[in-house]
Amino acid sequence: MRVILAEDSTLLREGLVRLLTEEGHEVVAAFGDAVTLVAEVGALRPDVAVVDIRMPPTHTDEGLRAAVEIRERWPETGVLVLSQHVERSYAARLLAAGAERVGYLLKDRVAQVEEFLDALERVHEGGAAIDPEVVRQLVVRSTHSDPLARLTPREREVLEVLAQGYTNAAIARQLHLSLSAVEKYLNAVFDKLDLRRADGYSRRILAVLRYLES
């Protein structure tokens, strides 16, 4: 695939360039600021843009704002956002336009090469890739009216894997369940959370994450 990298850490940026090149991908541009990003995506139209959330000049949310703009202007380009910490509000902003061709990973996940490459591939193929730790913090949050309290431990487990961006078949493999069992658990989850059913796993992920973030 053709990839653009926007990451202000020179060491991480150059490491990603080398990794992606060795894996047979083409890095069409790599730089350390968000100002350049939107223009370069418009000019080069990569398959995926890998973007750090915090970049110069203020190191706040420049990368996130650029990622949201890319999603709005060029929805055919996948966006994989990297963050140092779990930022629940940032995840919600990124997913507000839908959960197709989008990923949100913690930077620690990049060191786990196979998981990073798998996330990149899922985003490229039109799916979602949400860091397990982001999902875990959303799922285990505590409120006075936590709707997740109605879920069984197994239903919570299935929900966590679903929210990371996996299909029913992948959930079955990860949890060592039959496909019919996964479908049964998911139906129970959506019924208990009063979520409207939608065709396509990525829309289900978005519904879950929006509900958890509300």
Short mmCIF file of C-alpha atoms in Angstrom, two decimals:
data_model
loop_
_atom_site.label_atom_id
_atom_site.label_comp_id
_atom_site.label_asym_id
_atom_site.label_seq_id
_atom_site.Cartn_x
_atom_site.Cartn_y
_atom_site.Cartn_z
CA MET A 1 0.00 0.00 0.00
CA ARG A 2 1.02 3.66 -0.35
CA VAL A 3 1.52 5.34 3.04
CA ILE A 4 2.12 8.85 4.35
CA LEU A 5 3.72 9.24 7.80
CA ALA A 6 3.27 12.32 10.00
CA GLU A 7 5.24 11.86 13.23
CA ASP A 8 7.46 14.43 14.95
CA SER A 9 9.72 11.86 16.66
CA THR A 10 12.51 11.37 14.15
CA LEU A 11 13.47 8.02 15.64
CA LEU A 12 9.94 6.61 15.45
CA ARG A 13 9.31 8.11 12.02
CA GLU A 14 12.45 6.66 10.50
CA GLY A 15 11.79 3.33 12.17
CA LEU A 16 8.31 3.17 10.66
CA VAL A 17 9.66 4.12 7.22
CA ARG A 18 12.14 1.27 7.40
CA LEU A 19 9.58 -1.23 8.72
CA LEU A 20 6.97 -0.42 6.08
CA THR A 21 9.52 -0.44 3.28
CA GLU A 22 10.83 -3.83 4.38
CA GLU A 23 7.24 -5.13 4.37
CA GLY A 24 6.85 -4.10 0.73
CA HIS A 25 4.83 -0.92 1.22
CA GLU A 26 5.64 2.42 -0.40
CA VAL A 27 6.15 5.38 1.94
CA VAL A 28 5.32 8.28 -0.38
CA ALA A 29 6.11 10.99 2.21
CA ALA A 30 7.27 11.27 5.82
CA PHE A 31 7.54 14.45 7.87
CA GLY A 32 7.20 15.78 11.40
CA ASP A 33 4.37 18.30 11.37
CA ALA A 34 0.63 18.37 10.81
CA VAL A 35 0.65 21.54 8.70
CA THR A 36 2.11 19.66 5.74
CA LEU A 37 -0.11 16.62 6.17
CA VAL A 38 -3.41 17.72 4.66
CA ALA A 39 -1.79 19.25 1.58
CA GLU A 40 0.37 16.16 1.00
CA VAL A 41 -2.60 13.82 1.30
CA GLY A 42 -4.50 15.94 -1.22
CA ALA A 43 -1.57 15.89 -3.63
CA LEU A 44 -0.43 12.28 -3.24
CA ARG A 45 -3.69 10.49 -2.31
CA PRO A 46 -2.10 7.69 -0.26
CA ASP A 47 -3.98 4.55 0.73
CA VAL A 48 -3.36 5.25 4.43
CA ALA A 49 -2.05 8.17 6.48
CA VAL A 50 -0.35 7.27 9.78
CA VAL A 51 -0.66 10.32 12.02
CA ASP A 52 0.62 11.28 15.47
CA ILE A 53 -2.06 13.15 17.48
CA ARG A 54 0.31 15.64 19.15
CA MET A 55 2.67 17.49 16.81
CA PRO A 56 4.23 20.95 16.44
CA PRO A 57 3.70 23.76 16.97
CA THR A 58 1.57 23.34 20.13
CA HIS A 59 1.77 19.57 20.63
CA THR A 60 -1.93 19.38 21.48
CA ASP A 61 -4.32 18.03 18.85
CA GLU A 62 -2.86 19.20 15.51
CA GLY A 63 -2.57 15.68 14.16
CA LEU A 64 -6.08 14.75 15.25
CA ARG A 65 -7.59 17.80 13.57
CA ALA A 66 -5.70 17.00 10.38
CA ALA A 67 -6.88 13.37 10.55
CA VAL A 68 -10.52 14.46 10.93
CA GLU A 69 -10.17 16.81 7.95
CA ILE A 70 -8.63 14.04 5.83
CA ARG A 71 -11.55 11.74 6.70
CA GLU A 72 -14.03 14.42 5.64
CA ARG A 73 -12.29 15.44 2.39
CA TRP A 74 -10.84 12.12 1.20
CA PRO A 75 -12.88 9.27 2.75
CA GLU A 76 -11.16 6.76 0.49
CA THR A 77 -7.89 7.37 2.39
CA GLY A 78 -7.51 5.36 5.57
CA VAL A 79 -6.32 7.13 8.71
CA LEU A 80 -4.38 5.40 11.48
CA VAL A 81 -3.84 7.72 14.44
CA LEU A 82 -1.09 7.15 17.02
CA SER A 83 -1.38 8.42 20.60
CA GLN A 84 0.94 8.29 23.61
CA HIS A 85 -1.98 7.85 26.02
CA VAL A 86 -5.65 6.90 25.89
CA GLU A 87 -7.59 10.04 24.95
CA ARG A 88 -11.27 9.11 25.12
CA SER A 89 -12.51 12.42 23.71
CA TYR A 90 -10.01 12.18 20.84
CA ALA A 91 -11.18 8.67 20.00
CA ALA A 92 -14.77 9.89 19.93
CA ARG A 93 -13.89 12.82 17.60
CA LEU A 94 -12.02 10.54 15.25
CA LEU A 95 -14.90 8.04 15.05
CA ALA A 96 -17.66 10.63 14.75
CA ALA A 97 -17.63 10.37 10.94
CA GLY A 98 -17.91 6.57 11.00
CA ALA A 99 -15.71 3.56 11.65
CA GLU A 100 -14.59 2.75 8.14
CA ARG A 101 -10.90 3.06 7.20
CA VAL A 102 -9.93 4.35 10.64
CA GLY A 103 -7.63 3.27 13.44
CA TYR A 104 -6.60 4.54 16.87
CA LEU A 105 -3.51 2.92 18.39
CA LEU A 106 -1.32 3.64 21.38
CA LYS A 107 2.33 4.12 20.44
CA ASP A 108 3.31 1.16 22.60
CA ARG A 109 1.41 -1.00 20.11
CA VAL A 110 3.76 0.06 17.30
CA ALA A 111 6.56 -1.86 19.03
CA GLN A 112 4.46 -5.01 18.60
CA VAL A 113 5.15 -5.15 14.89
CA GLU A 114 2.65 -7.82 13.88
CA GLU A 115 -0.20 -6.05 15.70
CA PHE A 116 0.72 -2.72 14.11
CA LEU A 117 0.88 -4.21 10.62
CA ASP A 118 -2.41 -6.03 11.18
CA ALA A 119 -4.07 -2.76 12.25
CA LEU A 120 -2.67 -0.97 9.20
CA GLU A 121 -3.99 -3.70 6.90
CA ARG A 122 -7.45 -3.61 8.46
CA VAL A 123 -7.65 0.16 7.99
CA HIS A 124 -6.45 -0.21 4.39
CA GLU A 125 -9.13 -2.80 3.70
CA GLY A 126 -11.90 -0.50 4.90
CA GLY A 127 -12.28 -1.67 8.49
CA ALA A 128 -11.44 -0.31 11.92
CA ALA A 129 -8.53 -0.93 14.28
CA ILE A 130 -9.06 0.34 17.82
CA ASP A 131 -6.38 -0.28 20.43
CA PRO A 132 -7.44 -2.92 22.96
CA GLU A 133 -6.44 -0.62 25.84
CA VAL A 134 -8.70 2.15 24.51
CA VAL A 135 -11.59 -0.29 24.36
CA ARG A 136 -10.77 -1.71 27.79
CA GLN A 137 -10.85 1.70 29.45
CA LEU A 138 -14.17 2.48 27.81
CA VAL A 139 -15.70 -0.85 28.73
CA VAL A 140 -14.63 -0.88 32.37
CA ARG A 141 -15.52 2.72 33.16
CA SER A 142 -17.76 3.10 36.17
CA THR A 143 -20.87 5.30 36.27
CA HIS A 144 -23.99 5.34 38.39
CA SER A 145 -26.05 4.06 35.48
CA ASP A 146 -23.61 1.79 33.72
CA PRO A 147 -25.57 -0.14 31.06
CA LEU A 148 -22.72 -2.64 30.80
CA ALA A 149 -23.58 -3.95 34.25
CA ARG A 150 -26.30 -5.98 32.55
CA LEU A 151 -23.78 -7.92 30.48
CA THR A 152 -22.37 -11.27 31.53
CA PRO A 153 -18.55 -11.62 31.73
CA ARG A 154 -18.53 -13.52 28.41
CA GLU A 155 -20.70 -10.87 26.73
CA ARG A 156 -18.28 -8.17 27.93
CA GLU A 157 -15.38 -10.16 26.53
CA VAL A 158 -17.06 -10.49 23.13
CA LEU A 159 -17.90 -6.76 23.17
CA GLU A 160 -14.28 -5.82 23.88
CA VAL A 161 -12.99 -7.82 20.91
CA LEU A 162 -15.77 -6.52 18.66
CA ALA A 163 -14.94 -2.92 19.53
CA GLN A 164 -11.32 -3.44 18.48
CA GLY A 165 -12.49 -3.86 14.90
CA TYR A 166 -12.69 -7.61 14.44
CA THR A 167 -15.27 -9.55 12.42
CA ASN A 168 -17.44 -12.26 13.95
CA ALA A 169 -15.17 -14.95 12.51
CA ALA A 170 -12.08 -13.31 14.04
CA ILE A 171 -13.82 -12.99 17.40
CA ALA A 172 -14.63 -16.71 17.27
CA ARG A 173 -10.97 -17.54 16.61
CA GLN A 174 -9.65 -15.28 19.35
CA LEU A 175 -12.07 -16.47 22.04
CA HIS A 176 -12.19 -20.10 20.87
CA LEU A 177 -15.94 -19.97 20.26
CA SER A 178 -18.13 -21.19 17.43
CA LEU A 179 -19.41 -18.59 14.99
CA SER A 180 -22.99 -19.26 16.09
CA ALA A 181 -22.00 -18.68 19.72
CA VAL A 182 -20.41 -15.33 18.83
CA GLU A 183 -23.56 -14.29 16.97
CA LYS A 184 -25.68 -15.29 19.98
CA TYR A 185 -23.53 -13.29 22.39
CA LEU A 186 -23.53 -10.25 20.10
CA ASN A 187 -27.30 -10.33 19.74
CA ALA A 188 -27.56 -10.41 23.53
CA VAL A 189 -25.13 -7.49 23.87
CA PHE A 190 -27.00 -5.27 21.43
CA ASP A 191 -30.37 -6.17 22.96
CA LYS A 192 -29.15 -5.34 26.47
CA LEU A 193 -27.58 -2.07 25.33
CA ASP A 194 -30.66 -1.10 23.29
CA LEU A 195 -28.51 -0.55 20.21
CA ARG A 196 -30.14 -0.66 16.81
CA ARG A 197 -28.76 -3.38 14.58
CA ALA A 198 -26.85 -2.26 11.48
CA ASP A 199 -25.36 -4.24 8.63
CA GLY A 200 -21.56 -4.32 8.60
CA TYR A 201 -19.30 -4.89 11.57
CA SER A 202 -17.70 -1.45 11.43
CA ARG A 203 -21.05 0.28 11.98
CA ARG A 204 -21.64 -1.96 14.96
CA ILE A 205 -18.27 -0.94 16.38
CA LEU A 206 -19.13 2.71 15.96
CA ALA A 207 -22.48 2.23 17.68
CA VAL A 208 -20.81 0.50 20.61
CA LEU A 209 -18.07 3.10 21.00
CA ARG A 210 -20.51 5.99 20.73
CA TYR A 211 -22.72 4.40 23.34
CA LEU A 212 -19.79 3.79 25.69
CA GLU A 213 -18.58 7.35 25.20
CA SER A 214 -21.99 8.92 25.91
#
